[in-house]
Coordinates of C-alpha atoms in Angstrom, one line a residue:
M165 CA 0.0 0.0 0.0
K166 CA 1.4 3.4 -1.0
T167 CA 2.0 6.0 1.7
D168 CA 0.3 9.4 1.5
V169 CA 3.5 11.1 0.5
E170 CA 4.1 8.5 -2.2
I171 CA 0.7 9.2 -3.6
A172 CA 1.2 12.9 -3.5
Q173 CA 4.6 12.6 -5.2
E174 CA 3.1 10.8 -8.1
A175 CA 0.4 13.4 -8.7
K176 CA 0.4 15.4 -12.0
M177 CA -0.3 18.9 -10.8
Q178 CA -1.7 21.6 -13.0
P179 CA 0.1 24.9 -13.2
I180 CA -1.4 27.1 -10.4
A181 CA -2.5 29.7 -12.9
Q182 CA -4.7 27.1 -14.6
V183 CA -6.3 26.2 -11.3
A184 CA -6.9 29.8 -10.6
K185 CA -8.6 30.2 -14.0
S186 CA -11.3 27.7 -12.9
L187 CA -12.3 30.2 -10.3
N188 CA -12.0 33.2 -12.7
I189 CA -8.9 34.5 -10.9
A190 CA -6.8 36.4 -13.4
E191 CA -3.0 35.6 -13.5
D192 CA -2.3 39.2 -12.7
D193 CA -4.0 38.7 -9.4
L194 CA -1.6 35.9 -8.5
E195 CA 1.8 36.2 -6.8
M196 CA 3.7 33.0 -7.8
Y197 CA 5.6 30.8 -5.4
G198 CA 6.9 28.5 -8.1
K199 CA 4.7 26.6 -10.5
Y200 CA 2.2 25.1 -8.0
K201 CA 1.7 27.7 -5.2
A202 CA 0.5 31.3 -5.3
K203 CA -0.8 34.0 -3.1
I204 CA -3.9 35.8 -4.2
S205 CA -3.4 39.6 -4.4
L206 CA -5.5 41.7 -2.1
D207 CA -6.5 43.8 -5.2
A208 CA -8.5 40.8 -6.4
W209 CA -11.0 41.5 -3.7
N210 CA -12.2 44.7 -5.3
K211 CA -13.1 42.7 -8.4
V212 CA -15.2 40.1 -6.6
K213 CA -16.5 41.8 -3.5
D214 CA -20.0 42.4 -5.0
N215 CA -20.4 38.8 -6.2
E216 CA -23.0 36.7 -4.4
D217 CA -21.6 34.4 -1.7
G218 CA -21.5 30.7 -2.4
K219 CA -22.8 28.1 0.0
L220 CA -20.6 27.4 3.0
I221 CA -20.2 23.8 4.2
L222 CA -18.5 23.2 7.5
V223 CA -16.8 19.9 8.2
T224 CA -16.3 18.9 11.8
A225 CA -16.0 15.6 13.6
I226 CA -16.5 13.5 16.8
N227 CA -13.9 13.8 19.5
P228 CA -10.7 12.4 18.0
T229 CA -9.2 9.0 19.0
P230 CA -6.0 7.2 18.1
A231 CA -8.3 5.1 15.8
G232 CA -8.4 8.2 13.5
E233 CA -11.4 10.0 12.0
G234 CA -10.1 11.7 8.7
K235 CA -11.7 15.1 8.9
T236 CA -9.3 16.9 6.5
T237 CA -9.4 13.8 4.2
T238 CA -13.2 14.0 4.1
S239 CA -13.1 17.8 3.5
V240 CA -10.8 17.4 0.5
G241 CA -12.6 14.4 -0.9
L242 CA -16.0 16.1 -0.5
A243 CA -14.7 19.1 -2.5
D244 CA -13.3 16.7 -5.1
A245 CA -16.7 15.0 -5.3
F246 CA -18.5 18.4 -6.0
H247 CA -15.8 19.0 -8.6
K248 CA -16.6 15.7 -10.3
M249 CA -20.3 16.7 -10.3
G250 CA -19.4 19.8 -12.2
K251 CA -19.9 22.3 -9.4
N252 CA -17.9 25.5 -9.1
I253 CA -16.1 24.5 -5.9
A254 CA -13.3 25.5 -3.6
V255 CA -12.0 24.0 -0.4
A256 CA -10.7 26.3 2.4
L257 CA -8.3 24.7 4.9
R258 CA -5.8 25.6 7.6
E259 CA -2.0 25.4 7.2
P260 CA -0.4 22.6 9.2
S261 CA 1.9 23.4 12.1
L262 CA 5.4 21.9 12.3
G263 CA 4.7 21.0 15.9
P264 CA 2.4 18.0 15.2
C265 CA 4.1 17.4 11.9
F266 CA 7.4 16.4 13.7
G267 CA 5.6 15.3 16.8
L268 CA 2.7 12.8 17.2
K269 CA 0.6 13.3 14.1
G270 CA 2.9 13.8 11.2
G271 CA 1.7 15.9 8.2
A272 CA -1.8 17.3 7.8
A273 CA -2.8 17.7 4.1
G274 CA -5.5 15.0 3.9
G275 CA -4.7 11.4 3.1
G276 CA -4.8 8.6 0.5
Y277 CA -6.4 9.9 -2.7
A278 CA -8.0 12.9 -1.0
Q279 CA -5.0 15.3 -0.5
V280 CA -3.9 18.8 -1.2
V281 CA -0.7 19.3 -3.0
P282 CA 2.2 20.0 -3.1
M283 CA 1.9 18.1 0.1
E284 CA 5.6 18.4 1.2
D285 CA 5.6 22.2 0.8
I286 CA 2.3 22.7 2.5
N287 CA 3.5 20.6 5.5
L288 CA 6.8 22.4 5.7
H289 CA 7.6 26.1 5.2
F290 CA 4.8 26.6 2.5
T291 CA 4.8 30.4 1.7
G292 CA 6.4 31.5 5.0
D293 CA 3.2 32.6 6.8
F294 CA 4.1 30.9 10.1
H295 CA 7.6 32.4 9.9
A296 CA 6.0 35.9 9.7
I297 CA 3.7 35.2 12.6
T298 CA 6.6 33.8 14.7
T299 CA 8.8 36.7 13.9
A300 CA 6.2 39.4 14.5
H301 CA 5.3 37.8 17.8
N302 CA 8.9 37.7 19.0
L303 CA 9.6 41.2 17.7
L304 CA 6.9 42.4 20.1
A305 CA 8.4 40.3 22.9
A306 CA 11.9 41.8 22.2
V307 CA 10.5 45.3 22.2
I308 CA 8.8 44.8 25.6
D309 CA 12.0 43.6 27.2
N310 CA 14.0 46.4 25.5
H311 CA 11.5 49.0 26.8
I312 CA 11.9 47.7 30.4
Q313 CA 15.7 47.7 30.0
Q314 CA 15.8 51.3 28.6
G315 CA 14.1 52.9 31.6
N316 CA 10.6 51.4 31.6
A317 CA 8.7 54.7 30.9
L318 CA 5.4 52.9 30.9
D319 CA 6.1 51.5 34.4
I320 CA 5.5 47.9 33.3
D321 CA 5.4 45.5 36.2
V322 CA 8.1 42.9 35.2
R323 CA 6.1 40.2 37.1
R324 CA 3.1 40.9 34.9
V325 CA 4.3 40.8 31.3
A326 CA 1.6 38.7 29.6
W327 CA 3.4 38.4 26.2
K328 CA 5.5 35.3 25.9
R329 CA 7.6 34.1 23.0
V330 CA 6.6 31.5 20.4
L331 CA 8.2 28.7 18.3
D332 CA 6.4 26.5 15.8
L333 CA 7.7 23.3 17.3
N334 CA 6.8 21.1 20.3
D335 CA 9.4 21.9 23.0
R336 CA 8.3 21.3 26.6
A337 CA 11.6 22.5 28.0
L338 CA 10.6 26.1 26.9
R339 CA 7.3 26.2 28.7
H340 CA 8.8 28.0 31.7
V341 CA 12.1 29.9 31.4
V342 CA 14.0 32.7 33.1
I343 CA 15.4 35.4 30.8
G344 CA 17.7 38.4 31.2
M345 CA 20.3 36.5 33.1
G346 CA 24.0 37.5 33.0
G347 CA 24.1 41.0 34.4
K348 CA 22.7 44.4 33.7
A349 CA 23.8 44.5 30.0
H350 CA 21.7 41.5 29.2
G351 CA 18.3 42.7 30.3
V352 CA 16.1 42.6 33.4
P353 CA 15.7 39.0 34.8
R354 CA 12.1 37.7 34.8
E355 CA 10.1 34.5 34.4
T356 CA 8.4 33.9 31.1
G357 CA 7.9 31.0 28.7
F358 CA 7.2 29.9 25.1
D359 CA 3.9 29.0 23.5
I360 CA 3.6 27.2 20.1
T361 CA 3.2 29.6 17.2
V362 CA -0.3 28.3 16.4
A363 CA -1.5 29.4 19.9
S364 CA -0.2 32.9 19.3
E365 CA -2.7 35.7 19.4
M366 CA -1.0 36.9 16.2
M367 CA -2.2 33.7 14.5
A368 CA -5.7 34.5 15.7
I369 CA -5.4 38.0 14.4
L370 CA -4.2 36.9 11.0
C371 CA -7.1 34.5 10.8
L372 CA -9.8 37.0 11.9
A373 CA -8.6 40.2 10.2
T374 CA -10.6 41.4 7.2
D375 CA -7.8 43.4 5.6
L376 CA -4.4 45.0 6.4
E377 CA -6.0 48.0 8.0
D378 CA -8.1 45.8 10.3
M379 CA -5.0 43.8 11.1
K380 CA -3.0 46.9 12.1
K381 CA -5.8 48.0 14.4
R382 CA -6.0 44.5 16.0
L383 CA -2.3 44.3 16.5
G384 CA -2.3 47.6 18.3
Q385 CA -4.9 46.5 20.7
I386 CA -2.9 43.5 22.0
V387 CA -2.6 43.6 25.8
V388 CA 1.1 42.9 26.4
A389 CA 1.5 43.6 30.1
Y390 CA 0.2 45.5 33.1
T391 CA 1.7 48.5 34.9
R392 CA 2.4 48.4 38.6
D393 CA -0.9 50.1 39.3
G394 CA -2.8 47.5 37.3
R395 CA -3.4 49.3 34.0
A396 CA -3.4 47.2 30.8
V397 CA -0.5 48.1 28.4
R398 CA -1.3 47.8 24.7
A399 CA 1.1 47.1 21.8
D400 CA 0.3 50.5 20.3
E401 CA 2.0 52.2 23.3
L402 CA 5.3 50.6 22.3
N403 CA 5.2 52.3 18.9
V404 CA 5.9 49.2 16.8
T405 CA 2.4 48.5 15.4
G406 CA 3.5 49.6 12.0
A407 CA 6.6 47.3 12.0
L408 CA 4.5 44.4 13.2
T409 CA 2.0 45.0 10.4
L410 CA 4.8 45.2 7.9
L411 CA 5.9 41.7 8.7
F412 CA 2.4 40.5 7.6
K413 CA 2.4 42.3 4.3
D414 CA 2.6 39.0 2.4
A415 CA 1.3 36.6 5.1
I416 CA -2.1 38.2 5.1
K417 CA -2.7 37.2 1.5
P418 CA -4.5 33.8 1.1
N419 CA -2.6 30.9 -0.5
L420 CA -3.9 29.0 -3.5
V421 CA -2.9 25.4 -4.2
Q422 CA -4.9 22.4 -5.5
T423 CA -6.1 18.9 -4.6
L424 CA -4.9 15.7 -6.3
E425 CA -7.8 16.1 -8.7
G426 CA -7.2 19.8 -9.4
T427 CA -9.9 21.3 -7.2
P428 CA -8.8 24.8 -6.0
A429 CA -7.7 24.9 -2.4
L430 CA -7.2 28.1 -0.3
I431 CA -5.0 27.2 2.6
H432 CA -4.3 30.1 5.0
G433 CA -3.7 30.4 8.7
G434 CA -3.6 27.5 11.2
P435 CA -4.7 28.1 14.8
F436 CA -5.0 25.0 16.9
A437 CA -8.6 24.2 18.0
N438 CA -7.8 22.9 21.5
I439 CA -5.9 26.1 22.5
A440 CA -6.9 28.6 19.9
H441 CA -10.0 29.1 17.6
G442 CA -9.2 26.4 15.1
C443 CA -10.3 27.9 11.8
N444 CA -8.6 29.0 8.6
S445 CA -8.6 32.7 7.9
V446 CA -11.7 34.9 7.4
M447 CA -10.0 36.4 4.3
A448 CA -9.5 33.0 2.6
T449 CA -13.0 31.9 3.4
K450 CA -14.5 35.2 2.2
F451 CA -12.4 35.1 -1.0
A452 CA -13.5 31.5 -1.6
L453 CA -17.2 32.4 -1.1
K454 CA -16.9 35.1 -3.8
F455 CA -15.0 32.8 -6.3
A456 CA -17.0 29.6 -5.9
D457 CA -20.6 28.5 -5.7
I458 CA -19.8 26.0 -2.9
V459 CA -17.0 26.2 -0.3
V460 CA -16.0 23.3 1.9
T461 CA -14.1 24.3 5.0
E462 CA -13.2 22.5 8.2
A463 CA -12.7 23.4 11.9
G464 CA -10.3 21.5 14.1
F465 CA -11.0 18.5 16.3
G466 CA -14.6 17.7 17.4
A467 CA -17.7 19.9 17.2
D468 CA -17.2 20.8 20.9
L469 CA -14.0 22.7 20.0
G470 CA -13.5 23.7 16.3
A471 CA -17.1 23.9 15.3
E472 CA -18.2 25.8 18.4
K473 CA -15.4 28.3 17.8
F474 CA -16.1 28.5 14.1
L475 CA -19.7 29.3 14.7
D476 CA -19.5 31.4 17.9
I477 CA -16.3 33.4 17.0
K478 CA -15.5 33.3 13.3
C479 CA -19.0 33.4 12.0
R480 CA -19.9 36.1 14.5
F481 CA -17.0 38.4 13.5
A482 CA -17.2 37.7 9.8
G483 CA -20.9 37.6 9.3
L484 CA -20.8 34.1 7.9
K485 CA -23.7 31.6 7.9
P486 CA -23.0 27.9 7.1
S487 CA -25.5 26.2 4.8
A488 CA -24.9 22.7 6.3
V489 CA -22.5 20.9 8.7
V490 CA -20.8 17.5 8.0
I491 CA -19.8 15.5 11.1
V492 CA -17.1 12.9 10.4
A493 CA -16.9 9.7 12.3
T494 CA -15.6 6.1 11.9
V495 CA -17.0 2.9 13.2
R496 CA -13.6 2.1 14.7
A497 CA -13.4 5.4 16.6
L498 CA -17.0 5.0 17.9
K499 CA -16.1 1.6 19.2
M500 CA -13.1 3.1 21.0
H501 CA -15.4 5.8 22.5
G502 CA -17.4 2.8 23.7
G503 CA -14.5 1.3 25.6
L504 CA -13.0 -1.1 23.1
P505 CA -9.1 -1.2 23.1
K506 CA -7.3 0.0 20.0
T507 CA -6.0 -3.5 19.3
E508 CA -9.5 -4.9 19.1
L509 CA -11.2 -2.3 16.9
G510 CA -11.4 -4.7 13.9
K511 CA -13.9 -7.0 15.6
V512 CA -17.7 -6.5 15.7
D513 CA -18.8 -5.3 19.1
M514 CA -22.3 -3.8 18.9
S515 CA -22.3 -3.0 22.6
A516 CA -19.2 -0.9 22.4
L517 CA -20.5 0.7 19.2
E518 CA -23.8 1.6 20.8
K519 CA -22.1 3.1 23.8
G520 CA -19.6 5.0 21.7
L521 CA -22.3 6.3 19.4
E522 CA -23.4 8.6 22.2
N523 CA -20.4 10.8 21.4
L524 CA -21.6 11.2 17.8
I525 CA -25.2 11.8 19.0
K526 CA -24.1 14.6 21.3
H527 CA -22.3 16.3 18.4
I528 CA -25.4 16.0 16.2
E529 CA -27.5 17.5 18.9
T530 CA -25.0 20.4 19.2
V531 CA -25.1 21.2 15.5
K532 CA -28.9 21.1 15.6
A533 CA -28.8 23.4 18.6
F534 CA -27.0 25.9 16.4
G535 CA -30.0 25.6 14.1
L536 CA -28.0 24.0 11.3
P537 CA -28.7 20.8 9.2
A538 CA -26.3 18.0 9.8
V539 CA -25.0 15.2 7.6
V540 CA -22.9 12.4 9.2
A541 CA -20.0 11.1 7.0
I542 CA -18.8 7.7 8.0
N543 CA -15.2 7.4 6.9
A544 CA -15.1 3.8 5.5
F545 CA -12.7 1.2 6.8
P546 CA -12.4 -2.4 5.4
T547 CA -13.3 -3.8 8.8
D548 CA -16.7 -2.1 8.8
T549 CA -19.7 -4.5 8.6
K550 CA -23.1 -3.8 7.2
E551 CA -24.6 -4.5 10.6
E552 CA -22.5 -1.8 12.2
L553 CA -23.0 0.8 9.4
D554 CA -26.8 0.2 9.3
F555 CA -26.9 0.6 13.1
V556 CA -25.1 4.0 13.0
E557 CA -27.3 5.2 10.1
K558 CA -30.5 4.2 11.9
K559 CA -29.5 6.1 15.1
C560 CA -28.5 9.2 13.2
N561 CA -31.7 9.2 11.1
E562 CA -33.7 9.2 14.3
L563 CA -32.1 12.5 15.2
G564 CA -32.8 13.9 11.7
A565 CA -29.3 13.6 10.4
E566 CA -28.6 12.0 7.1
V567 CA -25.7 9.5 6.8
A568 CA -23.4 8.8 3.9
L569 CA -20.5 6.4 3.6
S570 CA -17.3 8.3 2.5
E571 CA -14.7 6.3 0.6
V572 CA -12.6 9.3 -0.5
W573 CA -9.4 8.0 1.1
A574 CA -9.4 5.0 -1.4
K575 CA -11.3 6.5 -4.3
G576 CA -10.8 10.3 -4.2
G577 CA -13.8 12.4 -5.3
E578 CA -15.6 9.4 -6.8
G579 CA -15.8 8.0 -3.3
G580 CA -17.5 11.1 -2.0
I581 CA -20.3 11.6 -4.5
A582 CA -23.0 10.0 -2.2
L583 CA -21.9 12.3 0.6
A584 CA -21.9 15.3 -1.7
E585 CA -25.4 14.6 -2.8
K586 CA -26.7 14.4 0.7
V587 CA -24.8 17.6 1.7
L588 CA -26.3 19.4 -1.3
A589 CA -29.8 18.3 -0.2
A590 CA -29.0 19.4 3.4
T591 CA -28.2 23.0 2.2
E592 CA -31.9 23.2 1.1
K593 CA -33.2 22.3 4.5
P594 CA -34.5 24.9 7.1
N595 CA -31.6 26.9 8.6
S596 CA -32.1 28.9 11.8
F597 CA -28.4 29.6 12.7
N598 CA -27.9 31.1 16.1
F599 CA -25.1 31.6 18.6
T600 CA -24.5 29.8 21.9
Y601 CA -24.4 33.1 23.8
E602 CA -24.5 36.8 23.4
V603 CA -21.2 38.8 23.9
E604 CA -23.0 41.1 26.3
Q605 CA -23.4 38.3 28.8
S606 CA -20.9 37.9 31.6
I607 CA -17.8 35.7 31.1
L608 CA -19.2 33.2 33.6
E609 CA -22.6 33.1 31.7
K610 CA -20.8 32.6 28.3
I611 CA -18.7 29.7 29.6
E612 CA -21.6 28.1 31.3
A613 CA -23.6 28.3 28.1
I614 CA -20.8 26.5 26.2
V615 CA -20.4 23.9 28.9
K616 CA -24.1 23.0 29.2
R617 CA -25.2 23.4 25.5
V618 CA -22.1 22.1 23.7
Y619 CA -20.2 19.8 26.1
G620 CA -23.3 18.5 28.0
G621 CA -21.8 19.4 31.4
D622 CA -23.4 20.7 34.5
G623 CA -21.5 23.9 34.9
V624 CA -18.2 25.6 35.5
V625 CA -15.8 25.9 38.4
F626 CA -13.2 28.7 38.6
T627 CA -9.9 28.2 40.5
G628 CA -8.9 31.0 42.9
P629 CA -6.4 32.6 40.4
A630 CA -9.0 32.4 37.5
M631 CA -11.6 34.1 39.7
K632 CA -9.1 36.9 40.4
Q633 CA -8.4 37.2 36.7
L634 CA -12.2 37.3 36.0
K635 CA -12.7 40.2 38.3
E636 CA -9.8 42.1 36.9
I637 CA -11.0 41.6 33.3
E638 CA -14.4 42.9 34.3
E639 CA -12.8 45.9 36.0
L640 CA -10.8 46.6 32.9
G641 CA -14.1 46.6 30.8
L642 CA -12.8 43.8 28.6
D643 CA -15.3 41.1 29.4
K644 CA -17.8 41.8 26.6
M645 CA -16.0 39.6 24.0
P646 CA -16.6 36.0 22.8
V647 CA -14.9 33.2 24.8
C648 CA -12.3 30.9 23.2
M649 CA -12.2 27.7 25.3
A650 CA -8.8 25.9 25.6
K651 CA -9.8 22.3 26.4
T652 CA -8.6 18.8 25.7
Q653 CA -9.8 17.5 22.3
Y654 CA -10.2 13.9 23.4
S655 CA -13.2 14.3 25.6
L656 CA -16.4 16.5 25.9
S657 CA -15.2 17.1 29.4
D658 CA -11.8 18.6 30.5
D659 CA -10.6 15.1 31.4
P660 CA -9.0 13.4 28.3
T661 CA -9.7 9.9 29.8
K662 CA -13.5 10.4 29.8
L663 CA -14.5 9.2 26.4
G664 CA -17.9 8.7 24.8
R665 CA -20.5 11.0 26.3
P666 CA -19.6 11.7 30.0
K667 CA -22.3 12.8 32.3
N668 CA -22.4 14.8 35.6
F669 CA -19.2 16.7 35.1
K670 CA -18.1 20.3 35.5
I671 CA -15.4 22.2 33.6
T672 CA -12.6 23.7 35.7
V673 CA -11.2 27.0 34.4
K674 CA -7.7 27.5 35.8
E675 CA -6.7 30.7 33.9
L676 CA -8.2 33.5 31.8
R677 CA -6.2 35.3 29.2
I678 CA -7.1 38.5 27.4
S679 CA -6.7 38.4 23.6
A680 CA -7.9 41.9 23.0
G681 CA -6.4 42.1 19.5
A682 CA -8.1 38.9 18.4
G683 CA -11.2 40.1 20.2
F684 CA -11.8 37.2 22.6
I685 CA -11.1 35.9 26.1
V686 CA -9.2 32.6 26.3
A687 CA -10.3 30.3 29.1
L688 CA -7.7 27.5 29.9
T689 CA -9.3 24.4 31.4
G690 CA -8.1 21.2 32.9
D691 CA -4.5 20.4 32.1
I692 CA -4.3 22.0 28.7
L693 CA -0.9 23.2 27.6
T694 CA -0.1 26.0 25.2
M695 CA 3.3 24.5 24.4
P696 CA 3.0 20.8 23.5
G697 CA 5.8 18.3 24.1
L698 CA 7.2 15.6 21.8
P699 CA 6.1 12.0 22.3
K700 CA 8.5 9.2 23.2
K701 CA 9.0 8.4 19.5
P702 CA 8.5 11.6 17.5
A703 CA 7.3 11.4 13.9
A704 CA 10.5 13.2 13.0
E705 CA 12.4 10.0 13.5
N706 CA 10.7 8.4 10.5
M707 CA 11.5 11.3 8.1
D708 CA 14.3 11.5 5.6
I709 CA 15.3 13.1 2.3
D710 CA 17.7 11.5 -0.3
V711 CA 20.4 13.0 -2.5
N712 CA 17.8 13.6 -5.2
G713 CA 15.5 15.6 -2.9
K714 CA 12.9 12.8 -2.5
I715 CA 11.2 13.0 0.9
T716 CA 10.0 10.0 2.8
G717 CA 8.1 9.5 6.1
L718 CA 6.4 12.9 6.1
F719 CA 3.0 11.3 6.2

């Protein structure tokens, strides 16, 4: 069996200008990065801004398991299926982070015969967007420490600098560090740490900004520290907002590539969904909706994380309204949610399937609570039996959700036509899209609404430090913003060991962070970390490149 990277390397890609032509994007509106990658000029917006928006299809999933779900694969394959059906289609995805690429997961560009290409480029440095984010974030960090060193005119409390540094790799040793050691010439000693780039507020800003002017405004609003009398210090006060924006002059432009079948793919931005808001950029999505009649996009992890944030944060800010939601699941993963060990997932166990199906049912209920029609995509595995598939379909139909078998991993777009037809039908169903909460509600009320409506929990508990931060945020008048929950992806609760559909639980908020530039409050729950670590055997150990430049082991 060929690996994903081998399949991708055998692909006959079209010149990117030809792919752009299928969306009526002129070659003059492309900034080429070789033959097969391009950025779309911001000037192109003025030519299409008055076009009617296409239909927006959101792809989400059940809570992930080691058995695998295949959300990106399904997104790509669904787009290819629409392409095969003759639809004017685009897929809008996130850029992969190097952290999971070299860590536990490996690459993230789809799989099998439903991939975006050039896969190696997309998974590695691509067009340099993450470099721009990392550099801008760390420039601001350097300026903060320089300001303190050079007299501290803003009276920043060195114990309350909120802005850490970032790196787009998993490196647990950098979570907590002391800087400024070595004497007066080397800065003021203080404790700080590193987050992964995809958790940076600058990533969120890139993905939520509507244009360069909006981005500059958002960058200036970042709360970087607090003074000794408790006032919030903004990035604007350090006089480098222009320089920060300058570093994003190219990164802000959406990237255009293609699938294995030549379907246009806009891949731009990549915030994690367990610690950030988990969606590709507003600009890429809005561009795609003007270029195409149907746009397939995804949100990270399960509907409790990525979809909730897509709907409550991205759609709220950007004025988007999805036409339908696809929930990806596998029979194997459902059995694992039902307590079956990974080594036994190939055997029929209807009891485990029925118990694990509760996880999928909760996500269907959540999507329906948002007022959106849902279609369940069962990502096919050879071990699936008719009895298992029929059982899943019956239970989903009882909740008003259509079910389709997706075979895009093995068959590409052809294996997704049944799914595409059901998704198209779903877009014609009644749609009463609504949010989980209103921004005018208190932070506590907003989090409780998410916990009860989306997670199925009983409520929320704040630790002492989190309660103190809550009161401070309210005193600063920064509480009337959406909430971005940082929570484990593996469970509906904040305990990653509680699979399936846990009951009678509360979510513990241990820290609140202000992301005033992005426009939301981050609530860190359970044991979530903003700088992941490498596993015992990192994926990087399986990767290599030969003298001819051929890459192996990337995915």
